[in-house]
CSV table of N, CA and C in Angstrom, one decimal:
chain,number,residue,atom,x,y,z
A,1,UNK,N,1.4,-31.9,-29.0
A,1,UNK,CA,1.2,-30.8,-30.5
A,1,UNK,C,1.4,-29.8,-29.9
A,2,UNK,N,1.6,-28.9,-31.0
A,2,UNK,CA,1.8,-27.6,-30.9
A,2,UNK,C,1.3,-26.7,-31.4
A,3,UNK,N,1.2,-25.2,-31.1
A,3,UNK,CA,0.8,-24.3,-31.4
A,3,UNK,C,0.9,-23.3,-32.1
A,4,UNK,N,0.3,-23.3,-33.5
A,4,UNK,CA,0.8,-22.4,-34.4
A,4,UNK,C,-0.2,-20.9,-34.7
A,5,UNK,N,0.7,-20.3,-34.8
A,5,UNK,CA,0.0,-19.1,-35.2
A,5,UNK,C,0.6,-18.3,-36.2
A,6,UNK,N,-0.8,-18.0,-37.3
A,6,UNK,CA,-0.4,-18.1,-38.4
A,6,UNK,C,-1.0,-16.3,-38.7
A,7,UNK,N,-0.7,-15.9,-39.6
A,7,UNK,CA,-0.5,-14.4,-40.3
A,7,UNK,C,-1.7,-14.4,-40.8
A,8,UNK,N,-2.8,-13.4,-40.6
A,8,UNK,CA,-4.0,-13.0,-41.0
A,8,UNK,C,-3.8,-13.2,-42.8
A,9,UNK,N,-2.4,-12.5,-43.4
A,9,UNK,CA,-2.3,-12.5,-44.7
A,9,UNK,C,-2.2,-14.3,-45.5
A,10,UNK,N,-2.1,-15.2,-44.5
A,10,UNK,CA,-2.3,-16.6,-44.8
A,10,UNK,C,-3.7,-16.9,-44.7
A,11,UNK,N,-3.8,-16.8,-43.7
A,11,UNK,CA,-5.5,-16.9,-43.3
A,11,UNK,C,-6.5,-16.9,-44.5
A,12,UNK,N,-6.2,-15.4,-44.4
A,12,UNK,CA,-8.0,-15.2,-45.4
A,12,UNK,C,-7.6,-16.1,-46.6
A,13,UNK,N,-6.6,-16.8,-47.4
A,13,UNK,CA,-6.3,-17.3,-48.7
A,13,UNK,C,-6.7,-18.7,-48.2
A,14,UNK,N,-7.1,-19.1,-47.4
A,14,UNK,CA,-8.1,-20.6,-47.0
A,14,UNK,C,-9.1,-20.2,-45.9
A,15,UNK,N,-10.4,-20.5,-46.6
A,15,UNK,CA,-11.4,-20.6,-45.7
A,15,UNK,C,-11.8,-21.8,-45.1
A,16,UNK,N,-12.3,-20.8,-43.6
A,16,UNK,CA,-12.1,-22.2,-42.6
A,16,UNK,C,-10.9,-22.0,-41.6
A,17,UNK,N,-9.4,-21.3,-42.5
A,17,UNK,CA,-8.6,-21.6,-41.5
A,17,UNK,C,-8.6,-20.5,-40.4
A,18,UNK,N,-7.6,-20.8,-39.1
A,18,UNK,CA,-7.8,-20.0,-38.6
A,18,UNK,C,-6.3,-19.4,-38.0
A,19,UNK,N,-6.7,-18.5,-37.2
A,19,UNK,CA,-5.0,-18.1,-37.0
A,19,UNK,C,-4.3,-18.7,-35.9
A,20,UNK,N,-5.0,-19.3,-35.0
A,20,UNK,CA,-4.5,-20.2,-34.0
A,20,UNK,C,-4.9,-21.6,-34.2
A,21,UNK,N,-3.9,-22.1,-34.3
A,21,UNK,CA,-4.1,-24.1,-34.5
A,21,UNK,C,-3.5,-24.9,-33.7
A,22,UNK,N,-3.6,-25.6,-33.7
A,22,UNK,CA,-2.7,-27.1,-33.2
A,22,UNK,C,-2.3,-28.2,-34.3
A,23,UNK,N,-0.9,-28.6,-33.9
A,23,UNK,CA,-1.1,-29.5,-35.0
A,23,UNK,C,0.2,-30.6,-34.2
A,24,UNK,N,0.2,-31.8,-35.0
A,24,UNK,CA,1.0,-32.5,-34.7
A,24,UNK,C,2.7,-32.6,-34.9
A,25,UNK,N,4.0,-32.7,-34.6
A,25,UNK,CA,5.2,-32.6,-35.7
A,25,UNK,C,6.0,-32.6,-34.9
A,26,UNK,N,7.0,-33.2,-35.4
A,26,UNK,CA,8.3,-33.3,-34.9
A,26,UNK,C,9.6,-31.9,-35.1
A,27,UNK,N,9.3,-31.8,-36.8
A,27,UNK,CA,9.9,-30.1,-37.2
A,27,UNK,C,9.1,-29.2,-37.7
A,28,UNK,N,9.0,-28.5,-38.1
A,28,UNK,CA,8.4,-27.6,-39.0
A,28,UNK,C,8.0,-28.0,-40.1
A,29,UNK,N,8.6,-28.4,-41.1
A,29,UNK,CA,8.6,-29.4,-42.1
A,29,UNK,C,6.6,-30.3,-41.4
A,30,UNK,N,7.0,-30.7,-40.9
A,30,UNK,CA,5.7,-31.7,-40.5
A,30,UNK,C,4.4,-30.7,-40.1
A,31,UNK,N,5.0,-29.9,-39.3
A,31,UNK,CA,3.6,-28.9,-39.0
A,31,UNK,C,3.3,-28.0,-40.4
A,32,UNK,N,3.9,-28.0,-41.3
A,32,UNK,CA,3.7,-27.2,-42.3
A,32,UNK,C,2.8,-28.2,-42.9
A,33,UNK,N,3.1,-29.7,-43.0
A,33,UNK,CA,2.5,-30.8,-44.5
A,33,UNK,C,1.3,-30.9,-43.4
A,34,UNK,N,0.9,-31.0,-41.8
A,34,UNK,CA,-0.4,-30.9,-41.3
A,34,UNK,C,-1.1,-30.3,-41.7
A,35,UNK,N,-0.9,-29.0,-41.6
A,35,UNK,CA,-1.7,-27.8,-42.3
A,35,UNK,C,-2.3,-27.8,-43.3
A,36,UNK,N,-1.3,-28.4,-44.2
A,36,UNK,CA,-1.6,-28.7,-45.7
A,36,UNK,C,-2.5,-29.6,-45.8
A,37,UNK,N,-2.6,-30.5,-45.4
A,37,UNK,CA,-3.8,-31.5,-44.9
A,37,UNK,C,-5.0,-31.3,-44.8
A,38,UNK,N,-5.0,-30.3,-43.9
A,38,UNK,CA,-6.1,-29.4,-43.3
A,38,UNK,C,-6.9,-28.5,-44.5
A,39,UNK,N,-5.8,-27.9,-45.0
A,39,UNK,CA,-5.7,-26.5,-45.7
A,39,UNK,C,-5.1,-26.9,-47.2
A,40,UNK,N,-5.3,-27.5,-48.4
A,40,UNK,CA,-4.3,-27.9,-49.4
A,40,UNK,C,-3.6,-26.6,-49.7
A,41,UNK,N,-2.6,-26.4,-50.2
A,41,UNK,CA,-2.0,-25.4,-50.8
A,41,UNK,C,-1.3,-24.6,-50.0
A,42,UNK,N,-1.7,-24.7,-48.7
A,42,UNK,CA,-0.8,-23.7,-47.5
A,42,UNK,C,0.7,-23.7,-47.7
A,43,UNK,N,1.4,-25.3,-48.3
A,43,UNK,CA,2.6,-25.8,-48.4
A,43,UNK,C,3.1,-24.9,-49.2
A,44,UNK,N,2.6,-24.5,-50.3
A,44,UNK,CA,3.0,-24.1,-51.3
A,44,UNK,C,3.3,-22.1,-51.4
A,45,UNK,N,2.2,-21.7,-50.3
A,45,UNK,CA,2.4,-20.8,-50.2
A,45,UNK,C,3.5,-20.4,-49.0
A,46,UNK,N,3.7,-21.7,-48.8
A,46,UNK,CA,5.0,-21.1,-47.3
A,46,UNK,C,6.6,-21.9,-47.6
A,47,UNK,N,6.6,-22.6,-48.4
A,47,UNK,CA,7.4,-23.3,-49.0
A,47,UNK,C,8.1,-23.2,-50.6
A,48,UNK,N,9.3,-23.0,-50.7
A,48,UNK,CA,10.1,-23.0,-52.1
A,48,UNK,C,10.7,-24.2,-52.3
A,49,UNK,N,10.7,-24.4,-53.8
A,49,UNK,CA,12.0,-26.1,-53.9
A,49,UNK,C,13.2,-25.4,-52.8
A,50,UNK,N,13.3,-27.0,-52.9
A,50,UNK,CA,14.5,-27.0,-52.3
A,50,UNK,C,14.6,-28.3,-51.2
A,51,UNK,N,13.6,-28.5,-50.4
A,51,UNK,CA,12.5,-27.5,-50.2
A,51,UNK,C,13.3,-26.4,-48.9
A,52,UNK,N,13.0,-25.4,-48.7
A,52,UNK,CA,13.0,-24.4,-48.0
A,52,UNK,C,11.6,-23.4,-47.9
A,53,UNK,N,11.9,-22.8,-46.8
A,53,UNK,CA,11.3,-21.5,-46.5
A,53,UNK,C,11.2,-20.7,-48.0
A,54,UNK,N,9.8,-19.8,-47.9
A,54,UNK,CA,10.2,-18.8,-49.2
A,54,UNK,C,10.5,-17.6,-48.6
A,55,UNK,N,11.5,-17.1,-49.2
A,55,UNK,CA,12.0,-15.8,-48.7
A,55,UNK,C,11.5,-15.1,-47.6
A,56,UNK,N,9.9,-14.7,-48.3
A,56,UNK,CA,9.4,-14.0,-47.0
A,56,UNK,C,8.7,-14.1,-45.9
A,57,UNK,N,8.8,-15.8,-45.9
A,57,UNK,CA,8.5,-16.4,-44.7
A,57,UNK,C,9.0,-16.5,-43.8
A,58,UNK,N,9.0,-16.1,-42.2
A,58,UNK,CA,10.1,-15.9,-41.4
A,58,UNK,C,9.1,-17.3,-40.2
A,59,UNK,N,9.8,-18.0,-39.7
A,59,UNK,CA,9.2,-19.0,-38.9
A,59,UNK,C,10.0,-19.3,-37.3
A,60,UNK,N,9.3,-18.7,-36.1
A,60,UNK,CA,9.9,-19.2,-34.6
A,60,UNK,C,9.6,-19.6,-34.2
A,61,UNK,N,10.2,-20.9,-33.7
A,61,UNK,CA,9.7,-21.9,-32.5
A,61,UNK,C,10.5,-21.6,-31.3
A,62,UNK,N,9.1,-21.4,-30.4
A,62,UNK,CA,9.2,-20.5,-28.8
A,62,UNK,C,10.2,-19.6,-29.5
A,63,UNK,N,9.6,-19.0,-29.8
A,63,UNK,CA,10.7,-17.0,-30.0
A,63,UNK,C,12.0,-17.3,-30.6
A,64,UNK,N,12.5,-18.1,-31.5
A,64,UNK,CA,13.9,-18.5,-31.8
A,64,UNK,C,13.5,-18.9,-33.3
A,65,UNK,N,14.5,-18.1,-34.2
A,65,UNK,CA,14.7,-18.2,-35.5
A,65,UNK,C,14.6,-19.8,-36.0
A,66,UNK,N,13.8,-20.4,-36.9
A,66,UNK,CA,13.5,-21.8,-37.3
A,66,UNK,C,13.4,-21.8,-38.8
A,67,UNK,N,14.2,-22.9,-39.4
A,67,UNK,CA,13.6,-23.3,-40.5
A,67,UNK,C,13.3,-24.6,-40.8
A,68,UNK,N,12.7,-25.5,-41.7
A,68,UNK,CA,12.0,-26.6,-42.0
A,68,UNK,C,12.6,-27.9,-41.3
A,69,UNK,N,13.8,-28.2,-40.9
A,69,UNK,CA,14.4,-28.9,-40.1
A,69,UNK,C,14.4,-28.7,-38.3
A,70,UNK,N,14.0,-27.5,-38.2
A,70,UNK,CA,13.8,-27.2,-36.8
A,70,UNK,C,13.2,-28.0,-36.3
A,71,UNK,N,13.7,-28.6,-34.7
A,71,UNK,CA,12.9,-28.9,-34.4
A,71,UNK,C,11.9,-28.3,-33.4
A,72,UNK,N,10.3,-29.3,-33.3
A,72,UNK,CA,9.2,-28.5,-32.1
A,72,UNK,C,9.0,-30.0,-31.2
A,73,UNK,N,9.2,-29.5,-30.1
A,73,UNK,CA,8.4,-30.0,-29.1
A,73,UNK,C,7.1,-30.2,-28.4
A,74,UNK,N,6.5,-30.5,-28.0
A,74,UNK,CA,5.2,-31.2,-27.6
A,74,UNK,C,4.5,-29.8,-27.0
A,75,UNK,N,3.8,-29.0,-27.1
A,75,UNK,CA,4.1,-27.8,-26.1
A,75,UNK,C,4.6,-26.4,-26.7
A,76,UNK,N,5.1,-26.6,-27.7
A,76,UNK,CA,6.0,-25.2,-28.2
A,76,UNK,C,4.8,-24.8,-29.5
A,77,UNK,N,4.9,-23.3,-29.0
A,77,UNK,CA,4.5,-22.3,-29.6
A,77,UNK,C,5.1,-22.1,-31.4
A,78,UNK,N,4.7,-22.1,-32.4
A,78,UNK,CA,5.4,-21.7,-33.9
A,78,UNK,C,4.8,-20.4,-34.5
A,79,UNK,N,5.2,-19.3,-34.2
A,79,UNK,CA,5.1,-18.3,-35.0
A,79,UNK,C,5.2,-18.4,-36.4
A,80,UNK,N,4.3,-18.2,-37.6
A,80,UNK,CA,4.6,-17.6,-38.8
A,80,UNK,C,4.8,-16.1,-39.1
A,81,UNK,N,5.7,-15.8,-39.9
A,81,UNK,CA,5.4,-14.3,-39.9
A,81,UNK,C,5.6,-13.6,-40.9
A,82,UNK,N,5.1,-12.9,-41.9
A,82,UNK,CA,5.4,-12.3,-43.1
A,82,UNK,C,6.9,-11.4,-43.3
A,83,UNK,N,7.7,-11.7,-44.2
A,83,UNK,CA,8.6,-10.7,-43.9
A,83,UNK,C,8.1,-9.0,-43.8
A,84,UNK,N,8.7,-7.9,-43.3
A,84,UNK,CA,8.0,-6.8,-43.5
A,84,UNK,C,9.7,-6.1,-44.7
A,85,UNK,N,8.7,-5.6,-45.5
A,85,UNK,CA,10.0,-4.4,-45.7
A,85,UNK,C,9.4,-3.0,-46.1
A,86,UNK,N,10.4,-2.2,-46.1
A,86,UNK,CA,10.0,-0.5,-46.1
A,86,UNK,C,11.1,0.4,-46.8
A,87,UNK,N,10.6,1.3,-47.0
A,87,UNK,CA,12.0,2.3,-47.9
A,87,UNK,C,11.5,3.2,-47.7
């Protein structure tokens, strides 16, 4: 199982969701699918057509930038971070 750390901005959209959850999956896409089974609609908030991550979503697996096809090992920590813009 991997530990997934979700941003507060995503968690507040899904009643019962927690900031730190565990899920099974060997890729980022599989983890997002597992989250979507728990909280329907998570996939649509994180992924665009293609399939790709939405441009304002950043994912890191064990501190390394990741995309949907990135491998996730058992015990990995996956951070989902919203993009930050400023000006």
